[in-house]
Short mmCIF file of C-alpha atoms and ligand atoms in Angstrom, two decimals:
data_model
loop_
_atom_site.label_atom_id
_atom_site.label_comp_id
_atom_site.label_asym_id
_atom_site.label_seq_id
_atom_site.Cartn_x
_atom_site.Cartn_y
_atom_site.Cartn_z
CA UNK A 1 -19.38 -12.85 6.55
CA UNK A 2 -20.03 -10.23 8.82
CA UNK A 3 -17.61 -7.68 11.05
CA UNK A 4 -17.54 -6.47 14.56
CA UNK A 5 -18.20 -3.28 15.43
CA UNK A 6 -15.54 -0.30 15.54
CA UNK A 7 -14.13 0.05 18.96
CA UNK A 8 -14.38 3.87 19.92
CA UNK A 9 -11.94 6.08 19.14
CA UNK A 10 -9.37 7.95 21.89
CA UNK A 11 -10.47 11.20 23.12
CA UNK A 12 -9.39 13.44 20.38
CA UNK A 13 -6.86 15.64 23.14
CA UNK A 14 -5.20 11.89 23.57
CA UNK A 15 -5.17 11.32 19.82
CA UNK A 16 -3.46 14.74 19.33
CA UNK A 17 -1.16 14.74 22.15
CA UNK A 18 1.83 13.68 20.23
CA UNK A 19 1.68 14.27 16.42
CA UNK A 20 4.59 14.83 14.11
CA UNK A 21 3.64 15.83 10.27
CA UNK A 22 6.81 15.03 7.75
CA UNK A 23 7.10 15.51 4.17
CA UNK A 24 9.50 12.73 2.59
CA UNK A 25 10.88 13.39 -0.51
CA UNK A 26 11.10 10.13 -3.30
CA UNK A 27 13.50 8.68 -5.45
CA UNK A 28 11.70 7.83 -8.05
CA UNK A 29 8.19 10.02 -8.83
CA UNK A 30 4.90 8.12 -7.41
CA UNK A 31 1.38 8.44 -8.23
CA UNK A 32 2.41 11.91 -9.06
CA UNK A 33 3.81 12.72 -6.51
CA UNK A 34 7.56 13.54 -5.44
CA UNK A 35 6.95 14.31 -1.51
CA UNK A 36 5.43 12.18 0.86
CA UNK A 37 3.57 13.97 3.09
CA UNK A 38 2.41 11.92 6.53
CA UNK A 39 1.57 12.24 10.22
CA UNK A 40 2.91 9.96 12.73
CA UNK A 41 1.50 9.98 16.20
CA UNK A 42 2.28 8.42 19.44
CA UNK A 43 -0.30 6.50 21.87
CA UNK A 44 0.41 4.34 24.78
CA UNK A 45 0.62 1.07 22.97
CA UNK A 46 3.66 2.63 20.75
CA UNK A 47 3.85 5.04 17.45
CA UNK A 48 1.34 4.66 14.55
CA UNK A 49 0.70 6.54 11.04
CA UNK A 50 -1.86 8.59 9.72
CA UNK A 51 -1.19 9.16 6.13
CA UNK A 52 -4.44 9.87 3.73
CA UNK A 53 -3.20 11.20 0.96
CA UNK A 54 -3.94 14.41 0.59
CA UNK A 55 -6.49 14.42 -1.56
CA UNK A 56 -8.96 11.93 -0.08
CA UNK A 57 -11.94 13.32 1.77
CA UNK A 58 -12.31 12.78 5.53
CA UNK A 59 -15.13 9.91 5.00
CA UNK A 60 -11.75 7.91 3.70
CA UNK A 61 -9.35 9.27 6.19
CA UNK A 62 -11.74 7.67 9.01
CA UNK A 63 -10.75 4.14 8.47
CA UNK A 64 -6.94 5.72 8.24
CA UNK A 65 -7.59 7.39 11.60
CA UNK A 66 -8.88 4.12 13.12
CA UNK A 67 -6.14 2.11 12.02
CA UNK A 68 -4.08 4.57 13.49
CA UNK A 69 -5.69 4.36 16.91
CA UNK A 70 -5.43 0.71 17.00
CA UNK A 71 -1.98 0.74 16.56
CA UNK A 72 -0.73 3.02 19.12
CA UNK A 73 -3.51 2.75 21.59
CA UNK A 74 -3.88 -1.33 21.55
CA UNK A 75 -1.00 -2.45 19.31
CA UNK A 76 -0.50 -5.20 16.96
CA UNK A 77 -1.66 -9.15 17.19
CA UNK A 78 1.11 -11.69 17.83
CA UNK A 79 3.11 -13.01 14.90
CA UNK A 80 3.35 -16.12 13.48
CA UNK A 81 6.35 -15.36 11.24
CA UNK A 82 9.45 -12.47 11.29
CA UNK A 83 10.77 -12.21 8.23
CA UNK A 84 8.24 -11.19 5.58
CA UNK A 85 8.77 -11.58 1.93
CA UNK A 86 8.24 -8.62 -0.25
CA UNK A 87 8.48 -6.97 -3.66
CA UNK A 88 10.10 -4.26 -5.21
CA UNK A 89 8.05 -1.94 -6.84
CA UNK A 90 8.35 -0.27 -10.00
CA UNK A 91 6.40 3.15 -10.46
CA UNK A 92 5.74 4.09 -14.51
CA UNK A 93 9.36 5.64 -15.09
CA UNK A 94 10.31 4.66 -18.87
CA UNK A 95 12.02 1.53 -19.44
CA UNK A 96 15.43 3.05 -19.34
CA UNK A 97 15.13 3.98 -15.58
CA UNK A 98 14.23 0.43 -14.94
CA UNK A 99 18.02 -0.38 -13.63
CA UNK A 100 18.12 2.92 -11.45
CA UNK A 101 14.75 2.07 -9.90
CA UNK A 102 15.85 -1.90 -9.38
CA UNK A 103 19.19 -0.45 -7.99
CA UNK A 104 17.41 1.00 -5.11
CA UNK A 105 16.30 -2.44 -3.62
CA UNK A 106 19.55 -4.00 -1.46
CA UNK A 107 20.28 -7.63 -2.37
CA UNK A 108 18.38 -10.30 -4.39
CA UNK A 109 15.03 -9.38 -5.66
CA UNK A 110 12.56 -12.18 -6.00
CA UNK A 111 9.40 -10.46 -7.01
CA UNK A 112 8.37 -7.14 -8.80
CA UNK A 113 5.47 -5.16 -8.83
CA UNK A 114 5.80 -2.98 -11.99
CA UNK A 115 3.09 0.11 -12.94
CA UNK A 116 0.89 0.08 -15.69
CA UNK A 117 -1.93 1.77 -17.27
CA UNK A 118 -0.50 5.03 -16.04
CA UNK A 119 -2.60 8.20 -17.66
CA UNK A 120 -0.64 9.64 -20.97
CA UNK A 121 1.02 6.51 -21.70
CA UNK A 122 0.47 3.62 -24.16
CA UNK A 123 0.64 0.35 -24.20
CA UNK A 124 4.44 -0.19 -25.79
CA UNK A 125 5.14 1.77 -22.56
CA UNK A 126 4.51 -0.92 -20.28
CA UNK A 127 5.59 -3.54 -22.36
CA UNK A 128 8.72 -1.83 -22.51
CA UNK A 129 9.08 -1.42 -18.75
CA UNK A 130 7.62 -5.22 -17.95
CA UNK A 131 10.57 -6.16 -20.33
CA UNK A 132 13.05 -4.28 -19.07
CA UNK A 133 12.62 -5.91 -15.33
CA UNK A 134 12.37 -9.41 -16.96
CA UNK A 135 15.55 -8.85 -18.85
CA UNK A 136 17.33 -7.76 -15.72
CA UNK A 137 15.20 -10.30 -13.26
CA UNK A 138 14.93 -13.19 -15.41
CA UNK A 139 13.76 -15.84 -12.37
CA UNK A 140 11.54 -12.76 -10.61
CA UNK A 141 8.08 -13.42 -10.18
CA UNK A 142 6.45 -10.49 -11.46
CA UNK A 143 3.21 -8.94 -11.28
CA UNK A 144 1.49 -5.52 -13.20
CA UNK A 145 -0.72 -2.81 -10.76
CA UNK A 146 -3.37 -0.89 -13.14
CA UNK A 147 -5.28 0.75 -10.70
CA UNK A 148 -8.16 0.42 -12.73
CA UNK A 149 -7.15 2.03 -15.72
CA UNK A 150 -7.78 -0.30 -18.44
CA UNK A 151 -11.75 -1.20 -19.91
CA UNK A 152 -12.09 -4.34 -20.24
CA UNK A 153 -11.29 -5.10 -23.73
CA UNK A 154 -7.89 -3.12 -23.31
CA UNK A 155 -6.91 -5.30 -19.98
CA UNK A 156 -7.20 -8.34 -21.90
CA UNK A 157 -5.41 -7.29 -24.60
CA UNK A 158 -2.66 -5.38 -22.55
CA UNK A 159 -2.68 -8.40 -20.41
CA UNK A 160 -2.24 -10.90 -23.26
CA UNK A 161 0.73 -9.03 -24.26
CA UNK A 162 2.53 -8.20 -20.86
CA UNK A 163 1.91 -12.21 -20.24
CA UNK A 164 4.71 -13.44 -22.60
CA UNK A 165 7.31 -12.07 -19.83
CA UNK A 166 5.41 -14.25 -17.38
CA UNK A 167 3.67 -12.57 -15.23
CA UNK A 168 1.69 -13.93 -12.22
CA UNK A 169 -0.98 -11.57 -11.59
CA UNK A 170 -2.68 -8.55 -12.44
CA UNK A 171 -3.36 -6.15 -9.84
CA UNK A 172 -6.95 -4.33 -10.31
CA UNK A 173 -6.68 -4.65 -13.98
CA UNK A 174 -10.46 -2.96 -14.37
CA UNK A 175 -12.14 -0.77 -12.16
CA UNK A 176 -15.33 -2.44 -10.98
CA UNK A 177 -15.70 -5.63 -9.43
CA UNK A 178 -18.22 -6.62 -12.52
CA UNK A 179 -15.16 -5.58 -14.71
CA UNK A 180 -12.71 -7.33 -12.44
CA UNK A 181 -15.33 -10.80 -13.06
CA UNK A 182 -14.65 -10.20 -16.66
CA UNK A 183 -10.96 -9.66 -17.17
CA UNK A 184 -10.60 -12.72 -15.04
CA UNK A 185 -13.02 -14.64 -17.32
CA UNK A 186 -12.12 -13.22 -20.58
CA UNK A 187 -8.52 -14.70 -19.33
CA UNK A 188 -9.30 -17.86 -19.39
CA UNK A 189 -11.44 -18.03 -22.27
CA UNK A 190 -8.26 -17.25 -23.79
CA UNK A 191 -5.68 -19.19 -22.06
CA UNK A 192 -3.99 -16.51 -20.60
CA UNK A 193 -2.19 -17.70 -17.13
CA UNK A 194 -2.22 -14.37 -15.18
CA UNK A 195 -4.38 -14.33 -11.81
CA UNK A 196 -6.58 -11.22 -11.22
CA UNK A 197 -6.03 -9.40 -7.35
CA UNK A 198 -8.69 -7.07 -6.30
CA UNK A 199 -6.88 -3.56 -4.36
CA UNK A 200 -9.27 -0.81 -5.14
CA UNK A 201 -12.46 -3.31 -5.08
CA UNK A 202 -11.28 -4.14 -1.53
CA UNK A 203 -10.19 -0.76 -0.41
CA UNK A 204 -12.54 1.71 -1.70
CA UNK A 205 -15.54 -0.37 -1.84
CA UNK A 206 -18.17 0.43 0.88
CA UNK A 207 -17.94 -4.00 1.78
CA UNK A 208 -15.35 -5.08 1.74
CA UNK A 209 -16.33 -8.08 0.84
CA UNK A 210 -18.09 -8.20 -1.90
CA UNK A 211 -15.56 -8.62 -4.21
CA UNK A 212 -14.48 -12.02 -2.91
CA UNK A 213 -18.49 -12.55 -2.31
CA UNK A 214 -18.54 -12.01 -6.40
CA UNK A 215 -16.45 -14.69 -7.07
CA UNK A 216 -14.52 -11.42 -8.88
CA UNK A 217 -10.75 -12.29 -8.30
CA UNK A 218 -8.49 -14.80 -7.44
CA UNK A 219 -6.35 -12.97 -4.42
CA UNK A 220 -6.59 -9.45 -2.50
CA UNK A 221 -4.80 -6.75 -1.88
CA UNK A 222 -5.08 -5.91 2.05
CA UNK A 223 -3.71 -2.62 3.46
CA UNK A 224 -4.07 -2.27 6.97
CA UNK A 225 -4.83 1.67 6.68
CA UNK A 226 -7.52 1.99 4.75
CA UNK A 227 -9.30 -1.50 5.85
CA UNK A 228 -9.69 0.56 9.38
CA UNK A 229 -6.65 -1.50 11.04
CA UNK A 230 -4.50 -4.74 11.55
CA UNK A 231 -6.94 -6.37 13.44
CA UNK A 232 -10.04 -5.58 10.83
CA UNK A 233 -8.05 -6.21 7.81
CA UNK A 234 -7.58 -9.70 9.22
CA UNK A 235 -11.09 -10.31 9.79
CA UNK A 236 -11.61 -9.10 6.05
CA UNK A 237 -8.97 -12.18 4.94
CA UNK A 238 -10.22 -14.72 7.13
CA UNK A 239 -14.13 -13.86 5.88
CA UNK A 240 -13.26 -13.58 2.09
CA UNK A 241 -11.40 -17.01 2.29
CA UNK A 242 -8.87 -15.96 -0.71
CA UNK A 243 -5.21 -16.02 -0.48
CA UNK A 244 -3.98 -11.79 0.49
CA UNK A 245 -1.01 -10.06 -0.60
CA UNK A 246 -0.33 -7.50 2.43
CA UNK A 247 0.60 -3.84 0.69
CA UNK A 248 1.02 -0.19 1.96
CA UNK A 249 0.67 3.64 0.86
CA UNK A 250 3.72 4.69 0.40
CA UNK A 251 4.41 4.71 4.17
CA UNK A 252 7.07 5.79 6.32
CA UNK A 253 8.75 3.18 8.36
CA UNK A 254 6.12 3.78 11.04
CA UNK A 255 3.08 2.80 8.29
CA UNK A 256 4.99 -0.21 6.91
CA UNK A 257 5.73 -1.83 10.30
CA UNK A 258 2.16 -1.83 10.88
CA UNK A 259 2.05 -3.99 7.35
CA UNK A 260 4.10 -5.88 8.61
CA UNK A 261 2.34 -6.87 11.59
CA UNK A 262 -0.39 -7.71 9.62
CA UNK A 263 1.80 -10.02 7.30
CA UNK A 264 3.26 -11.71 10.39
CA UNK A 265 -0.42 -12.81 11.40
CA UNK A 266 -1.84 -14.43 8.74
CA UNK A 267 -2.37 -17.63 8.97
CA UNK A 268 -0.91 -18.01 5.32
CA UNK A 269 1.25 -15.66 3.61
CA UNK A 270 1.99 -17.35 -0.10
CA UNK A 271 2.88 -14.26 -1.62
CA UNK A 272 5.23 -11.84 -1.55
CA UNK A 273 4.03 -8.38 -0.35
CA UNK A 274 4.23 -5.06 -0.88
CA UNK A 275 6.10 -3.39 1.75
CA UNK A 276 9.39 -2.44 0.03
CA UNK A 277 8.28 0.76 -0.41
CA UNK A 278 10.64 2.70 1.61
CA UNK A 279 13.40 1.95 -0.79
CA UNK A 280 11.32 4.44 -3.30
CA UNK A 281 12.08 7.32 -0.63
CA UNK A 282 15.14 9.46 -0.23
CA UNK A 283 14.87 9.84 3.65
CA UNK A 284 12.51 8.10 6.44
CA UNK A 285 11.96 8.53 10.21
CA UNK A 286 14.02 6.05 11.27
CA UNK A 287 18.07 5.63 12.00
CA UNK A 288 17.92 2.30 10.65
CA UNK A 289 14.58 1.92 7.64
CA UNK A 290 12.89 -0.73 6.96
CA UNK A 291 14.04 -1.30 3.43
CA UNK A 292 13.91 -5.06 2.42
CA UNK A 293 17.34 -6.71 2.06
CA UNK A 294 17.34 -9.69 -0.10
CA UNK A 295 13.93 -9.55 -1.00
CA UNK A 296 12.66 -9.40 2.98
CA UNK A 297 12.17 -7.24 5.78
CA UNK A 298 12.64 -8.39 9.24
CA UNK A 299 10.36 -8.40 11.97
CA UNK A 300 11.09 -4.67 14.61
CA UNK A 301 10.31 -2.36 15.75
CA UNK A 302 9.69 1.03 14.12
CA UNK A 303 10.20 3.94 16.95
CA UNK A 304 11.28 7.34 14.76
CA UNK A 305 14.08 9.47 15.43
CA UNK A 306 13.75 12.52 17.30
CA UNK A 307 16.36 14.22 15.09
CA UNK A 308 14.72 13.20 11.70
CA UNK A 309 11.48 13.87 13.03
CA UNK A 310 12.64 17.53 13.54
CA UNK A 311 14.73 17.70 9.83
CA UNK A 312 11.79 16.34 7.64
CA UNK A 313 9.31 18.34 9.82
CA UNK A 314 6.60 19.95 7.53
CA UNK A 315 6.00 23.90 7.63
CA UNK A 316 3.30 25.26 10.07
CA UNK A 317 0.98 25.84 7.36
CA UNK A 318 0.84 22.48 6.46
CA UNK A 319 1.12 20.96 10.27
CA UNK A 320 -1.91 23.02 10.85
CA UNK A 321 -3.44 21.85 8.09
CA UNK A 322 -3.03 17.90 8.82
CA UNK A 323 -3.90 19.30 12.85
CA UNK A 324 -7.29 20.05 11.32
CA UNK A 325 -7.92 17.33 9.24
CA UNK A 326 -7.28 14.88 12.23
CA UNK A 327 -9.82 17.09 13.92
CA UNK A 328 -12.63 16.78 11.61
CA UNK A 329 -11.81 13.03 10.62
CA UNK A 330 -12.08 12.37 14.33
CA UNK A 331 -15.28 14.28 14.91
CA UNK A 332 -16.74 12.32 11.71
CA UNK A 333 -16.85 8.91 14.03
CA UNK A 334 -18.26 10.23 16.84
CA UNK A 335 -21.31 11.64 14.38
CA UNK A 336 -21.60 7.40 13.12
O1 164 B 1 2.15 -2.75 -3.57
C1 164 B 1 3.27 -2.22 -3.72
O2 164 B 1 4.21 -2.81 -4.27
C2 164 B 1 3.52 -0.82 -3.25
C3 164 B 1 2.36 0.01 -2.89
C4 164 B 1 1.56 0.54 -4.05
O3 164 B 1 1.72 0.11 -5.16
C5 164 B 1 0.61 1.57 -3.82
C6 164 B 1 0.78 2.39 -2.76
C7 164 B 1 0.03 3.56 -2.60
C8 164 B 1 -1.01 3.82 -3.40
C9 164 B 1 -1.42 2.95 -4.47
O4 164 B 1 -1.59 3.72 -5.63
C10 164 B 1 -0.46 1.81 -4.81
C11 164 B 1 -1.32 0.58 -5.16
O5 164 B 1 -2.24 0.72 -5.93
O6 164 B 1 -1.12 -0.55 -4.72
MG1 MG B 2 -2.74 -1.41 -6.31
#
């Protein structure tokens, strides 16, 4: 199960020849957050995004910075499909917001991806919220996102709980991949019928791999930013040999279409994915975003607007400071 070796990056005078840093600001607060920072930058094969959230050290941001290269210096594989089926997804707003947050997603929604485990809240929180989507959604398939927060004895008791809504998986219920084993175990000791997917243990592991080596979970979670690109993050799916739900960061359009592209070249795509995530901001780059319509978003291009580019344009504080980081982040490959 091994990988190929990073191609280099772009000079770093190429890489920073056309860079625009935005701030988006959300409908609905995410991971604590109500503005999206993000950089988008333009290279010869087309316009790519470099969004590390702020917080992550530059060691992270690398594999952001390379997936940024590949997109707008060598662009993105052919497709095998142009219409991609996605979820909506539900941050940790209280039950009663449920409808406002739904109301943001155009059409028919045929899967959810609803919050859980969120710091200062219990669990008659998420039950609440799980039950409020089912109530509204009652043929959605739905799915829970922990991020990690739950031990092991609290994920299978949350998750024996949240199942009676139906759910169809559990997104990194635990934190490790040894914890991950467990929940998924512990599940079916019990009879639960929820599926474990691995994000974190795919993301933020140093391999990949492992957690699919582990035997750990039943499907990933593959963004192509943080797995280092498109290309690599389909080399990751075709060497763990488990079925991949394609997600995002909380992109602009710019970020997403690059999920998309990986989406659209998978071999198999059996679930739905979770790109919809420009429906949880209140402006994007583009004229015309890629918000999913009837549960899907179409296959096009994402070129940003001049004129937005200019409106949601950060302060030069901040520009600087993203400048900088792009600096350092590219100086860290050329030291490894
Ligand atoms: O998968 C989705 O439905 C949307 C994306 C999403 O949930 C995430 C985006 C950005 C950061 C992460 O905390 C989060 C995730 O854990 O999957
Ligand atoms: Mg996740």
């Amino acid at each position: 199960m091994g990988m190929d070796a990073h191609p280099p990056l772009p000079p770093v005078d190429e890489l920073l020849a056309e860079v625009h840093v935005v701030a988006l600001p959300l409908r609905v607060r995410f991971r604590g957050i109500d503005v999206r920072e993000t950089a988008l930058l333009r290279g010869p094969a087309g316009w790519a995004e470099f969004g590390p959230f702020p917080e992550y050290g530059d060691a992270e941001a690398l594999a952001w910075l390379r997936a940024a290269a590949d997109t707008a210096w060598r662009g993105f594989p052919a497709p095998r499909r142009t219409r991609i089926p996605v979820n909506a997804t539900v941050p940790a707003v209280p039950a009663d917001r449920v409808p406002e947050v739904l109301a943001g997603y155009a059409g028919r929604v045929g899967a959810v991806k609803i919050k859980v485990a969120e710091r200062g809240q219990d669990l008659d929180d998420d039950d609440a919220r799980v039950a409020a989507v089912r109530a509204l959604l009652p043929g959605a398939e739905l799915r829970v996102d922990a991020n990690g927060g739950w031990e092991v004895p609290a994920a299978l008791r949350a998750l024996e709980r949240l199942a009676r809504h139906g759910l169809a998986y559990a997104e990194q219920p635990a934190a490790g991949i040894g914890e991950l084993a467990a929940v998924r175990e512990g599940l079916a000791d019990r009879g639960v019928p929820v599926l474990v997917a691995a994000d974190e243990s795919v993301r933020k592991e140093e391999d990949p791999l492992a957690v699919a080596r582990a035997g750990a979970a039943d499907l990933l979670v593959v963004k192509a930013a943080p797995l280092g690109g498109v290309r690599r993050a389909l080399e990751v799916v075709a060497a763990a040999g488990l079925p991949a739900v394609v997600s995002s960061a909380l992109d602009s359009s710019v970020g997403i279409r690059a999920g998309l592209a990986l989406a659209a070249a998978l071999p198999e795509l059996p679930w739905a994915c979770g790109l919809g995530t420009v429906s949880l901001l209140e402006a994007d780059v583009l004229a015309a975003p890629l918000r999913p319509v009837d549960g899907e978003l179409e296959l096009r291009e994402a070129v940003p607007d001049p004129q937005l580019l200019a409106h949601h344009a950060v302060p030069a504080p901040r520009r600087q400071w993203w400048l900088e980081r792009l600096r350092r982040v590219h100086a860290l490959a050329a030291e490894g």
